[in-house]
PDB file of C-alpha atoms and ligand atoms in Angstrom:
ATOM      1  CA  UNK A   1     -46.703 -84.087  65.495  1.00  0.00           C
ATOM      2  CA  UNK A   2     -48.228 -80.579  65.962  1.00  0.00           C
ATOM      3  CA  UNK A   3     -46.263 -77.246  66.749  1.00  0.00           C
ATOM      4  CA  UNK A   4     -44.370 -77.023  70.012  1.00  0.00           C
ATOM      5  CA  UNK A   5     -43.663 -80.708  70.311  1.00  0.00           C
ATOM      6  CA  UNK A   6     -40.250 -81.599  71.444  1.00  0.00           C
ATOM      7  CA  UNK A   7     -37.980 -84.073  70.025  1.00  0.00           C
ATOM      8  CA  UNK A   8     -36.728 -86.297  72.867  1.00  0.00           C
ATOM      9  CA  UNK A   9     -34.740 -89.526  72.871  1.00  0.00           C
ATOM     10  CA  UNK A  10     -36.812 -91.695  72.006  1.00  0.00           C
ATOM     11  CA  UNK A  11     -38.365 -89.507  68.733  1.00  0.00           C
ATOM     12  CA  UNK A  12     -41.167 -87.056  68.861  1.00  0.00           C
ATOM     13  CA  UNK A  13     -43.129 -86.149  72.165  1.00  0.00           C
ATOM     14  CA  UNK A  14     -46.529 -85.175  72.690  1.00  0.00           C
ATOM     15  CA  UNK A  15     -47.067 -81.506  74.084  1.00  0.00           C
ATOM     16  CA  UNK A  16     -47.530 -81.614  77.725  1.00  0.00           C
ATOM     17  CA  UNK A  17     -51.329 -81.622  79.419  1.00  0.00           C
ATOM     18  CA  UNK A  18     -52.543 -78.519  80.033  1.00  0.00           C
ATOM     19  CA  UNK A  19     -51.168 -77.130  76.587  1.00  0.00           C
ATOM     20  CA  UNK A  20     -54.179 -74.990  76.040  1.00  0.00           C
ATOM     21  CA  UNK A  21     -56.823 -74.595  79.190  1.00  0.00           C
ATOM     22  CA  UNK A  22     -59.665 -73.308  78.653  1.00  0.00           C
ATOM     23  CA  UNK A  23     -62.325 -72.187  82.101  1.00  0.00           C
ATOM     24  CA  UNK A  24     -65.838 -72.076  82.213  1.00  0.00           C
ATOM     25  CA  UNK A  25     -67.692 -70.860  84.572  1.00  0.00           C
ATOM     26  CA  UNK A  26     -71.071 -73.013  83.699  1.00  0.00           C
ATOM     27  CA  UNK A  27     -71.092 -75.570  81.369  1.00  0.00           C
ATOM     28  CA  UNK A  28     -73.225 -78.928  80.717  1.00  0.00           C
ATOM     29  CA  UNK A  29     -69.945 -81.135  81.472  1.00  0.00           C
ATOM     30  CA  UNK A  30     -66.453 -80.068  80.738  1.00  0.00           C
ATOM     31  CA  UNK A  31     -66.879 -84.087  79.388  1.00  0.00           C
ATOM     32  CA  UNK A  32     -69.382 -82.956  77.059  1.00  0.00           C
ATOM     33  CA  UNK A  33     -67.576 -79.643  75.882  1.00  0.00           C
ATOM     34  CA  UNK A  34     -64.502 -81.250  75.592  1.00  0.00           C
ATOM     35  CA  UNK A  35     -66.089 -83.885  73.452  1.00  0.00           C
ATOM     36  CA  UNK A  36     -66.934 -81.458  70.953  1.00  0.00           C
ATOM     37  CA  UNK A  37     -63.748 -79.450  70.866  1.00  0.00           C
ATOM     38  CA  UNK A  38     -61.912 -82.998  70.111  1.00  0.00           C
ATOM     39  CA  UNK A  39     -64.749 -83.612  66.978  1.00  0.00           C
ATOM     40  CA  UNK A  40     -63.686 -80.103  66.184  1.00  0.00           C
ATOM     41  CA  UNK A  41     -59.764 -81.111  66.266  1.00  0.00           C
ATOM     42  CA  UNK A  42     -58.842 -79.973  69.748  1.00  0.00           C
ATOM     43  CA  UNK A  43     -55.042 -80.661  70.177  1.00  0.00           C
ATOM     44  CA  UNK A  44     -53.497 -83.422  72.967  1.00  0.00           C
ATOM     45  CA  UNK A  45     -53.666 -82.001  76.003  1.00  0.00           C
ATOM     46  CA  UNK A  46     -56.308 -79.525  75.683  1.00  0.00           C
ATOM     47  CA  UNK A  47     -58.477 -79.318  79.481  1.00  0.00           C
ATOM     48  CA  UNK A  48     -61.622 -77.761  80.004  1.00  0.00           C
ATOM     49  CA  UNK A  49     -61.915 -76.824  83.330  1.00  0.00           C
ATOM     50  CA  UNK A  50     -65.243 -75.331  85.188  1.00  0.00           C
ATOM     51  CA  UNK A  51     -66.830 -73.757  88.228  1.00  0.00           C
ATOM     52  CA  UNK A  52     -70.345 -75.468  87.567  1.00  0.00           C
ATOM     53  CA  UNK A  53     -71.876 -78.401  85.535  1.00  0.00           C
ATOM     54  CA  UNK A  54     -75.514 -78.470  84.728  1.00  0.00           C
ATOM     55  CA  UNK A  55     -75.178 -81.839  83.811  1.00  0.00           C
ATOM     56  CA  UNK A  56     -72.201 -83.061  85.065  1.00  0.00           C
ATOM     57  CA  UNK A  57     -71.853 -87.339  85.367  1.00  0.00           C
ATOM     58  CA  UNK A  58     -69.902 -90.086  87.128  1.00  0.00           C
ATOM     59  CA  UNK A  59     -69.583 -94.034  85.850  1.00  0.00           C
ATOM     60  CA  UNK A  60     -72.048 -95.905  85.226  1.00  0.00           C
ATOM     61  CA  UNK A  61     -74.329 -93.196  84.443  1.00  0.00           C
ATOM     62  CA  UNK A  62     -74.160 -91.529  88.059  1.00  0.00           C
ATOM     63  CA  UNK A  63     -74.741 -88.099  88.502  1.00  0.00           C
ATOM     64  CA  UNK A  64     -72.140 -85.645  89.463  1.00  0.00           C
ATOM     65  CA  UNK A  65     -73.268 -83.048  91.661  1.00  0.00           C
ATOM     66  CA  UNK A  66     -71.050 -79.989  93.223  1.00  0.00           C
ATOM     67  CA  UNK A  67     -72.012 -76.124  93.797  1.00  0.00           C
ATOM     68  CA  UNK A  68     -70.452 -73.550  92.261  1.00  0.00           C
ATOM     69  CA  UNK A  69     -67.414 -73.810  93.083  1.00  0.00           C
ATOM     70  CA  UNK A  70     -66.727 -75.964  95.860  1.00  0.00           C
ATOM     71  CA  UNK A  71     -65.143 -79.116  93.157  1.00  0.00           C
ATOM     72  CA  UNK A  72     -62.406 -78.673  90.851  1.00  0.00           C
ATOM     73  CA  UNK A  73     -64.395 -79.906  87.674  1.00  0.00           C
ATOM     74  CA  UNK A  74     -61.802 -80.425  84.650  1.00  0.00           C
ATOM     75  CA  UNK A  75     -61.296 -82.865  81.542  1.00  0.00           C
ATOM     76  CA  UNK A  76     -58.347 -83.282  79.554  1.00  0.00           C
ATOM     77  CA  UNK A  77     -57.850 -84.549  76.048  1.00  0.00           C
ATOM     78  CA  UNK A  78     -55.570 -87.460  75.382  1.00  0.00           C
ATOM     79  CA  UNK A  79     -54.845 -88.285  72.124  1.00  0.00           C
ATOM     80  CA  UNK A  80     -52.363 -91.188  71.555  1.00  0.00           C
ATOM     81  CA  UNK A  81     -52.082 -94.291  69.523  1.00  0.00           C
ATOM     82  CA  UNK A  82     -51.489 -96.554  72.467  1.00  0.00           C
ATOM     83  CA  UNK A  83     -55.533 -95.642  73.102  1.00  0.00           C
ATOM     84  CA  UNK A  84     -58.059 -97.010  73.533  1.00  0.00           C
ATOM     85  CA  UNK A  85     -56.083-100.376  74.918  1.00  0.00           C
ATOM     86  CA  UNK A  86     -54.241 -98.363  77.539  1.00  0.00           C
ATOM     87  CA  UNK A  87     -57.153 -96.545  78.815  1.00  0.00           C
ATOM     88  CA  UNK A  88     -57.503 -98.701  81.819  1.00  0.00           C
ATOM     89  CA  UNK A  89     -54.043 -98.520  82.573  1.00  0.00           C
ATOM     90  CA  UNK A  90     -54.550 -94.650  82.299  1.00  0.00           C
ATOM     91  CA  UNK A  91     -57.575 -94.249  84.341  1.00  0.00           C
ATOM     92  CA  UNK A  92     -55.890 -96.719  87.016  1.00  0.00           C
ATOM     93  CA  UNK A  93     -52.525 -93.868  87.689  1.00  0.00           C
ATOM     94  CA  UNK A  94     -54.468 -90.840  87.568  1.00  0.00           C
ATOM     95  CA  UNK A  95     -56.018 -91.232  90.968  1.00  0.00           C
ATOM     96  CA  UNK A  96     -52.731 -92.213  92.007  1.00  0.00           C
ATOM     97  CA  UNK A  97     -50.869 -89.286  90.177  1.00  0.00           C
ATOM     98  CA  UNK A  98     -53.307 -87.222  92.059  1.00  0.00           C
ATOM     99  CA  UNK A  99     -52.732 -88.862  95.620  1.00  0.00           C
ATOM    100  CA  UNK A 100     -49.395 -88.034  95.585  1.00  0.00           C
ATOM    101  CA  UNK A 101     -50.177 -84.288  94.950  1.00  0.00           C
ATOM    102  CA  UNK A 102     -52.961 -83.983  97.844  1.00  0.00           C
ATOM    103  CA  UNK A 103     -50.902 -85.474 100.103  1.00  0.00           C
ATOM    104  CA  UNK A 104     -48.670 -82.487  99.550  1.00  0.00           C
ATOM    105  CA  UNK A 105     -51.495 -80.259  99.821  1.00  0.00           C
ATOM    106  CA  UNK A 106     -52.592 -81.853 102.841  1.00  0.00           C
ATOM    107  CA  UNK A 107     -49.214 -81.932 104.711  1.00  0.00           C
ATOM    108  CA  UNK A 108     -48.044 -84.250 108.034  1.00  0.00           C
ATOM    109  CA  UNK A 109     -49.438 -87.474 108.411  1.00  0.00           C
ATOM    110  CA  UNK A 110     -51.655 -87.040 105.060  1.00  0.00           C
ATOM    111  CA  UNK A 111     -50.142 -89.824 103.388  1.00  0.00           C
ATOM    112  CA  UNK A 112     -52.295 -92.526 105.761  1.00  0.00           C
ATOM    113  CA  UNK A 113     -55.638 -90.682 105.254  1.00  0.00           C
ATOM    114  CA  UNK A 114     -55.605 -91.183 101.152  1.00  0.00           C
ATOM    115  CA  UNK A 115     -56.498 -94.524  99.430  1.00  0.00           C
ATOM    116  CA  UNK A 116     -57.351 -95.836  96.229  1.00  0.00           C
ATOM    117  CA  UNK A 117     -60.221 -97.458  95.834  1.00  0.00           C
ATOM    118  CA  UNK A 118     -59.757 -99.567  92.768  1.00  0.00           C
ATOM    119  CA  UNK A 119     -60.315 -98.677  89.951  1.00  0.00           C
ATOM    120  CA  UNK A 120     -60.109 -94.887  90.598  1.00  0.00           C
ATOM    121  CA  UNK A 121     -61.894 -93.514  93.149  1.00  0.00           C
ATOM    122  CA  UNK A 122     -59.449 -91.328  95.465  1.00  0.00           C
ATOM    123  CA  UNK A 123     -60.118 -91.711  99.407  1.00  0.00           C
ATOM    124  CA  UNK A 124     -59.718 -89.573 102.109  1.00  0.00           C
ATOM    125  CA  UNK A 125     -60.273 -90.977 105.840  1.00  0.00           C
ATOM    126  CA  UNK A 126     -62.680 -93.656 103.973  1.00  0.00           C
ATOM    127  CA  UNK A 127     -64.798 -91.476 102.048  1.00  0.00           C
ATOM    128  CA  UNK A 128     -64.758 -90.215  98.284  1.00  0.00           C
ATOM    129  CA  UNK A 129     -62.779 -87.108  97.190  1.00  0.00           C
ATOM    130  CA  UNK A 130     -61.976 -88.033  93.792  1.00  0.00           C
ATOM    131  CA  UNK A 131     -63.533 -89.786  90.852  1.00  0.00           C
ATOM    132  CA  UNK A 132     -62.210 -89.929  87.434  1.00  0.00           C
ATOM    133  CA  UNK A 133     -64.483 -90.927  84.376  1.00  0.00           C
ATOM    134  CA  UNK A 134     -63.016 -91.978  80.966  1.00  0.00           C
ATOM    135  CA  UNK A 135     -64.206 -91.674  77.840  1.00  0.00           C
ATOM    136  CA  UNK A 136     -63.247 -92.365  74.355  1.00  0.00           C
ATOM    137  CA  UNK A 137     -63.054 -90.209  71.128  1.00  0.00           C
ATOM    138  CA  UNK A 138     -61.740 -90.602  67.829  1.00  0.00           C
ATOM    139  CA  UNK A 139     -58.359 -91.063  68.045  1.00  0.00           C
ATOM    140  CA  UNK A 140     -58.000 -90.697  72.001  1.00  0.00           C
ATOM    141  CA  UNK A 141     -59.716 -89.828  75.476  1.00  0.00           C
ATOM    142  CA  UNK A 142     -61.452 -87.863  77.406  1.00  0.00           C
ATOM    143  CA  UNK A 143     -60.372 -87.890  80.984  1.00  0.00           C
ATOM    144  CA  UNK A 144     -62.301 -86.119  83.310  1.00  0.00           C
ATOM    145  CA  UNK A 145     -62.032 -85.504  87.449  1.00  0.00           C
ATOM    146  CA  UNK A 146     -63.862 -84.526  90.003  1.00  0.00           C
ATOM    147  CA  UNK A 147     -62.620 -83.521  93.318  1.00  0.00           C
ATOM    148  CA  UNK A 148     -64.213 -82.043  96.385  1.00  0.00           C
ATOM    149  CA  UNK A 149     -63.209 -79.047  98.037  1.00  0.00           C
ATOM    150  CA  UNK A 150     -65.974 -78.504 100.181  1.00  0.00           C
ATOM    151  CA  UNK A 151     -68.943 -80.388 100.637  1.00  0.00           C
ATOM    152  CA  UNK A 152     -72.295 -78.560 102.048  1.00  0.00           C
ATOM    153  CA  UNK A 153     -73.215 -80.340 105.939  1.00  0.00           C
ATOM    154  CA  UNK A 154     -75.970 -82.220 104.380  1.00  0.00           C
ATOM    155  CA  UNK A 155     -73.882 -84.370 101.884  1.00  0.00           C
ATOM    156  CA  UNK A 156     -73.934 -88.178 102.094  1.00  0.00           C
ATOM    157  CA  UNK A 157     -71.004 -89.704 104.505  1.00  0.00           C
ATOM    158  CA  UNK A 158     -69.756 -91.540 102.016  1.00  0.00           C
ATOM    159  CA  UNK A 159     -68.061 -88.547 100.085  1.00  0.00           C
ATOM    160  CA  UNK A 160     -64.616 -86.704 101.916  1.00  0.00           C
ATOM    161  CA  UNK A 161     -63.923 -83.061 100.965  1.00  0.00           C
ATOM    162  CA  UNK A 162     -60.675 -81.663 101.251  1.00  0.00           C
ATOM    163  CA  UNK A 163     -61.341 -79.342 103.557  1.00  0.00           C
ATOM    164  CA  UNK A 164     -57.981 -76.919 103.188  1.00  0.00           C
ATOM    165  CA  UNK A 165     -58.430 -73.624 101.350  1.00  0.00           C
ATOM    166  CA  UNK A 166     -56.676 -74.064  98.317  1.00  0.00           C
ATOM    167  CA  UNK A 167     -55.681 -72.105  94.930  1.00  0.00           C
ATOM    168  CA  UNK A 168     -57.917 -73.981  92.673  1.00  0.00           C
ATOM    169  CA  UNK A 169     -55.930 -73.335  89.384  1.00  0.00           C
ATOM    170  CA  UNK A 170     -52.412 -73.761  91.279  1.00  0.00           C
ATOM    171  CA  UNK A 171     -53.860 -76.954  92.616  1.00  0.00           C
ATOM    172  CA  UNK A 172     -55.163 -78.120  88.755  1.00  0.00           C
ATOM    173  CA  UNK A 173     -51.925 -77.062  87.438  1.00  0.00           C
ATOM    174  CA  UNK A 174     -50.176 -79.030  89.645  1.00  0.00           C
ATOM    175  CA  UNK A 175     -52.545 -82.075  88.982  1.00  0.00           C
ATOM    176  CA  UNK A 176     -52.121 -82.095  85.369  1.00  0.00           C
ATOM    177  CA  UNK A 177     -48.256 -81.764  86.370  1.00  0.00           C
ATOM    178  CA  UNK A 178     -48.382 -85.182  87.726  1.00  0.00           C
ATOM    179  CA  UNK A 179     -51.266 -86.824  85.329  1.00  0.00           C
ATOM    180  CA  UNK A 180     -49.091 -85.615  82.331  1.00  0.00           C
ATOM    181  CA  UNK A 181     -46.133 -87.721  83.657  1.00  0.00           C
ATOM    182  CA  UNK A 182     -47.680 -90.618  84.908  1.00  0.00           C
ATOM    183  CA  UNK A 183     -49.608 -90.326  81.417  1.00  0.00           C
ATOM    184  CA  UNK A 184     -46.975 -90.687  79.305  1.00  0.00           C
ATOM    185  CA  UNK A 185     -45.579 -93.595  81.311  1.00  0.00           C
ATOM    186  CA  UNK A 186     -48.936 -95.673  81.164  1.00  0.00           C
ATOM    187  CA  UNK A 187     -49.280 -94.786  77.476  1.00  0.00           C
ATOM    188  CA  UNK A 188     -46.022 -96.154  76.738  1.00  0.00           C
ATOM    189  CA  UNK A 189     -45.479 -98.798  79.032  1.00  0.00           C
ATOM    190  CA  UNK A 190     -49.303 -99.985  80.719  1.00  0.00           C
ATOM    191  CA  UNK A 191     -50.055-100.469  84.683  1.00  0.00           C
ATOM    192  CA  UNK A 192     -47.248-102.693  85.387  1.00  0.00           C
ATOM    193  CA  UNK A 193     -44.649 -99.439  86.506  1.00  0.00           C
ATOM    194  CA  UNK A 194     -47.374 -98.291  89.012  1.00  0.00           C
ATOM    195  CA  UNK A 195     -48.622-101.709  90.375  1.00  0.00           C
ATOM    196  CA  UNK A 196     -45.750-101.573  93.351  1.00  0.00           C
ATOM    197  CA  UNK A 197     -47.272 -98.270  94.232  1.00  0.00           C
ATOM    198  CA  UNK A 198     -51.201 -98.625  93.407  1.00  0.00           C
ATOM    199  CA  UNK A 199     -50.871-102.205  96.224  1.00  0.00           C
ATOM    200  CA  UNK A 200     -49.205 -99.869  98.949  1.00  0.00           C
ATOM    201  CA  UNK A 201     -52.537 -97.220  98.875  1.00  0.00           C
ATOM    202  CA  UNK A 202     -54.776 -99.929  97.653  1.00  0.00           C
ATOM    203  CA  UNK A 203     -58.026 -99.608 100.015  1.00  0.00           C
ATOM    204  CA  UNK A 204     -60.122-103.079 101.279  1.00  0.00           C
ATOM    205  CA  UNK A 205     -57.044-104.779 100.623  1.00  0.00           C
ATOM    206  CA  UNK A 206     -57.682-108.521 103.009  1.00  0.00           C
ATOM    207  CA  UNK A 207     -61.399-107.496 103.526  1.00  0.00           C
ATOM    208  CA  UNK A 208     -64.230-108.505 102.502  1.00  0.00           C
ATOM    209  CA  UNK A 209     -66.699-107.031  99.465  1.00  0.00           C
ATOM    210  CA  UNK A 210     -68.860-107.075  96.665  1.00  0.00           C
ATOM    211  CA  UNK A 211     -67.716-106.384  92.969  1.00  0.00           C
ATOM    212  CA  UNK A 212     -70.944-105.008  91.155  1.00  0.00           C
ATOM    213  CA  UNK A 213     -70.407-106.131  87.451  1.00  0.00           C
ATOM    214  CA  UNK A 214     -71.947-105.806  84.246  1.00  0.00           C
ATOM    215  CA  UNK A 215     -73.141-109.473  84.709  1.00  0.00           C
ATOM    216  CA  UNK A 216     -73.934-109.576  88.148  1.00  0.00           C
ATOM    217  CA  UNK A 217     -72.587-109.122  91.800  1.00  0.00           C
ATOM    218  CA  UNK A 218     -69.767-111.281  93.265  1.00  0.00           C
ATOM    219  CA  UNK A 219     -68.738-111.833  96.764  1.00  0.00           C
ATOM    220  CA  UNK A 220     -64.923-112.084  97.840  1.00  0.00           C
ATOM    221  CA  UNK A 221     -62.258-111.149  99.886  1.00  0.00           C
ATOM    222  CA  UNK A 222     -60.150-108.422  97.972  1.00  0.00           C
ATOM    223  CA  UNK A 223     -56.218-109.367  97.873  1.00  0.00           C
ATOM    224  CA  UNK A 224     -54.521-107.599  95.006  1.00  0.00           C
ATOM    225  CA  UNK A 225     -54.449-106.200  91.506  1.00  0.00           C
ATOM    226  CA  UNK A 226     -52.422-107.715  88.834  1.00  0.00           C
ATOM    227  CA  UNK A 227     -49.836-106.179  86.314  1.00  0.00           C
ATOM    228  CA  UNK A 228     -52.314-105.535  83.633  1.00  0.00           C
ATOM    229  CA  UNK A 229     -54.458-103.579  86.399  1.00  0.00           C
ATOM    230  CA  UNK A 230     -57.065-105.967  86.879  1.00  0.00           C
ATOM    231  CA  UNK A 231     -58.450-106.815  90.402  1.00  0.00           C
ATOM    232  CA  UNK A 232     -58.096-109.997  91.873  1.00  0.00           C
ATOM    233  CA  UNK A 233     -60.401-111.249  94.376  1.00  0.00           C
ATOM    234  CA  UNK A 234     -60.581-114.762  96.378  1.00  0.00           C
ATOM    235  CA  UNK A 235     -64.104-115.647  95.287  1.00  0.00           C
ATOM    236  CA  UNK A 236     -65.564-119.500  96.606  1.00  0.00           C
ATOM    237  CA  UNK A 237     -64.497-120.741  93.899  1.00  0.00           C
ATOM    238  CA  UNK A 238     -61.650-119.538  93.802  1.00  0.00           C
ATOM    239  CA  UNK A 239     -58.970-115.863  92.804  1.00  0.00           C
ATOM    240  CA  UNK A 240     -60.405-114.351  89.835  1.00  0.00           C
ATOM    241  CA  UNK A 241     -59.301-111.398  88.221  1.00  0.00           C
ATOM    242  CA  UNK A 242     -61.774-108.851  87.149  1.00  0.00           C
ATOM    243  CA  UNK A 243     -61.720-105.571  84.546  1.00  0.00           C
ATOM    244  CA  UNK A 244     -64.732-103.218  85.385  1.00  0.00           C
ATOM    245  CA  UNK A 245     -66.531-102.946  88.326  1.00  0.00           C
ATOM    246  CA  UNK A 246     -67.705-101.136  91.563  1.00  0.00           C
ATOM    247  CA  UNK A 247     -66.513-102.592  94.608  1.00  0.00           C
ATOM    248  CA  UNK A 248     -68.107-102.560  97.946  1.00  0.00           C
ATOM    249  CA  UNK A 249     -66.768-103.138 101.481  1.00  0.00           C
ATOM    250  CA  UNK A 250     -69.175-105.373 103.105  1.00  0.00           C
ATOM    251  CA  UNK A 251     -69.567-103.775 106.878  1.00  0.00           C
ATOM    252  CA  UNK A 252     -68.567-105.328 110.011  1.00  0.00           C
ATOM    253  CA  UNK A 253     -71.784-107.407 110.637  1.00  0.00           C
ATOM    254  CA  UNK A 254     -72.470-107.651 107.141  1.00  0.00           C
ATOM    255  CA  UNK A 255     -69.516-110.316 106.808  1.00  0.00           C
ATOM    256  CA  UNK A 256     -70.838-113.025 104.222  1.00  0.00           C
ATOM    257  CA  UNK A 257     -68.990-116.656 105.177  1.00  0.00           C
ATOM    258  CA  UNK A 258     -69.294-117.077 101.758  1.00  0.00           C
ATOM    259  CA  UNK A 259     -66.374-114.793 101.567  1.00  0.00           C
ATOM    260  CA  UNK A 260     -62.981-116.774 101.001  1.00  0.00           C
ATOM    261  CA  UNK A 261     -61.256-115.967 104.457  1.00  0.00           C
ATOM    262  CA  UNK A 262     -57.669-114.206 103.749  1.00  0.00           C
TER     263      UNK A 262
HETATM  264  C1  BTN B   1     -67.013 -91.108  89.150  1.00  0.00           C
HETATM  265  O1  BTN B   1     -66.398 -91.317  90.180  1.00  0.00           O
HETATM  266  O2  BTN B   1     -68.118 -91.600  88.953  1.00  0.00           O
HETATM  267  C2  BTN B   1     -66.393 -90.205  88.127  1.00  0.00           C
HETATM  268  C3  BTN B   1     -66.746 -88.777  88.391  1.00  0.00           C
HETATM  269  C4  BTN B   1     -66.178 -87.832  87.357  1.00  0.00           C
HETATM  270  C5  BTN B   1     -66.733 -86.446  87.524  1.00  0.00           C
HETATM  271  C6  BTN B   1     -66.010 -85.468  86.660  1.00  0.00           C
HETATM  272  S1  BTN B   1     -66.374 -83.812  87.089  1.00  0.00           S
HETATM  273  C7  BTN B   1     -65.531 -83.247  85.667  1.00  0.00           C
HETATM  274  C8  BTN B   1     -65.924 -84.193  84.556  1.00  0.00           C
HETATM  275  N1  BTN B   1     -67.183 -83.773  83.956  1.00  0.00           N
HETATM  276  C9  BTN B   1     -68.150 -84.650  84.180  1.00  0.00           C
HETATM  277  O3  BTN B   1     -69.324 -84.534  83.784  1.00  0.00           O
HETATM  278  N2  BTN B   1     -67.690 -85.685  84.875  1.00  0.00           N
HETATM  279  C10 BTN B   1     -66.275 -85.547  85.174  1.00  0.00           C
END
């Protein structure tokens, strides 16, 4: 326990994200920098937020690309015993945390335009507003987001901006508002508490796609995700539940009859 925790109920709680925030206005990735201030001891909760990455990354080794300004850029350090087996659970809620804030931003009717697309990429009207990337540390993890403001014309269709002019630091404080609760709740108690919500916003749900894994690509019709967060798809041969991967909605036209109809 470190200065300025509380005591609550149920013993000593951690400090609150967004304890100390530091801004940058270039930096490599706020991953990276963040990184090093946890090597260096950086308290739970500590975010590095920026205007520009040099070097800025997605999963599986994407690139992460935004000008100056037009992305809220920001990691936060979690440190918690229940890591690193609840980071799935925590990477899972914070796109949902985060849905429930932009459709607040984004007012009337906003509610249908947002999606998750498992395991955390944040939709709006189909394409990608939102990605989240953790990664562990010593003792914790680095969880870092990326959401588009404003995208320049020539950006690919698949990415959605959010288009409403917005107070970037009132929108990150409310962000880690909601990531610091819904934190705390998937530390302590895993994906099953969000599941009921996570199915209700849960994009491709019924359709048809592709899961790109680690060993290989499989072909299915997407029905759910379980209580420990995993995604279940009805593959020929038969539901199987999966942990990591990038899913794919096949296109109308593109319709495999391989895929296990609904
Ligand atoms: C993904 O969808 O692939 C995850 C994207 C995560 C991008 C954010 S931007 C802030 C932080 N710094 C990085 O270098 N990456 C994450």
């Amino acid at each position: 326990m470190t200065p300025g925790d509380a005591q609550g109920p149920l013993g000593p709680e951690p400090a609150a994200l967004g304890r100390r925030i530091l801004h940058l206005r270039e930096v490599d990735s706020t991953q990276d920098h963040l990184r090093r201030l946890a090597e260096a001891g950086a308290p739970h909760g500590t975010v590095v937020w920026a205007d520009e990455q040099t070097r800025g990354r997605g999963r599986r080794g994407a690139r992460w690309e935004a000008r100056a300004g037009d992305a809220l850029l920001v990691s936060v350090l979690v440190r918690s015993p229940a890591l690193p087996a609840a980071g799935a659970a925590l990477s899972l809620v914070w796109p949902l945390a985060a849905l429930g804030v932009l459709a607040r931003v984004l007012g009337r009717g906003a509610t249908e335009r947002l999606a998750v697309k498992w395991p955390n990429d944040l939709l709006l009207d189909g394409g990608k507003l939102m990605g989240v990337l953790v990664e562990g540390v010593e003792g914790g993890a680095v969880v870092g987001a990326g959401l588009n403001l404003a995208l320049p014309p020539d950006a690919p269709k698949e990415r959605a901006q959010l288009g409403v002019p917005v107070d970037r630091e009132g929108l990150l404080h409310a962000l880690l508002k909601a990531w610091d609760g819904a934190s705390r709740i998937a530390l302590e108690r895993g994906f099953a508490p969000f599941r009921p919500l996570y199915r209700t916003v849960l994009a491709y749900r019924g359709e048809a796609v592709t899961l790109a894994t680690e060993s290989g690509s499989e072909l299915g019709r997407l029905c759910d995700v379980d209580p420990q967060g995993r995604l279940v798809l009805e593959t020929p041969g038969g539901r199987r539940a999966f942990w990591a991967g990038e899913v794919q909605r096949l296109r109308p036209g593109e319709e495999d009859p391989r895929a296990a109809p609904p």
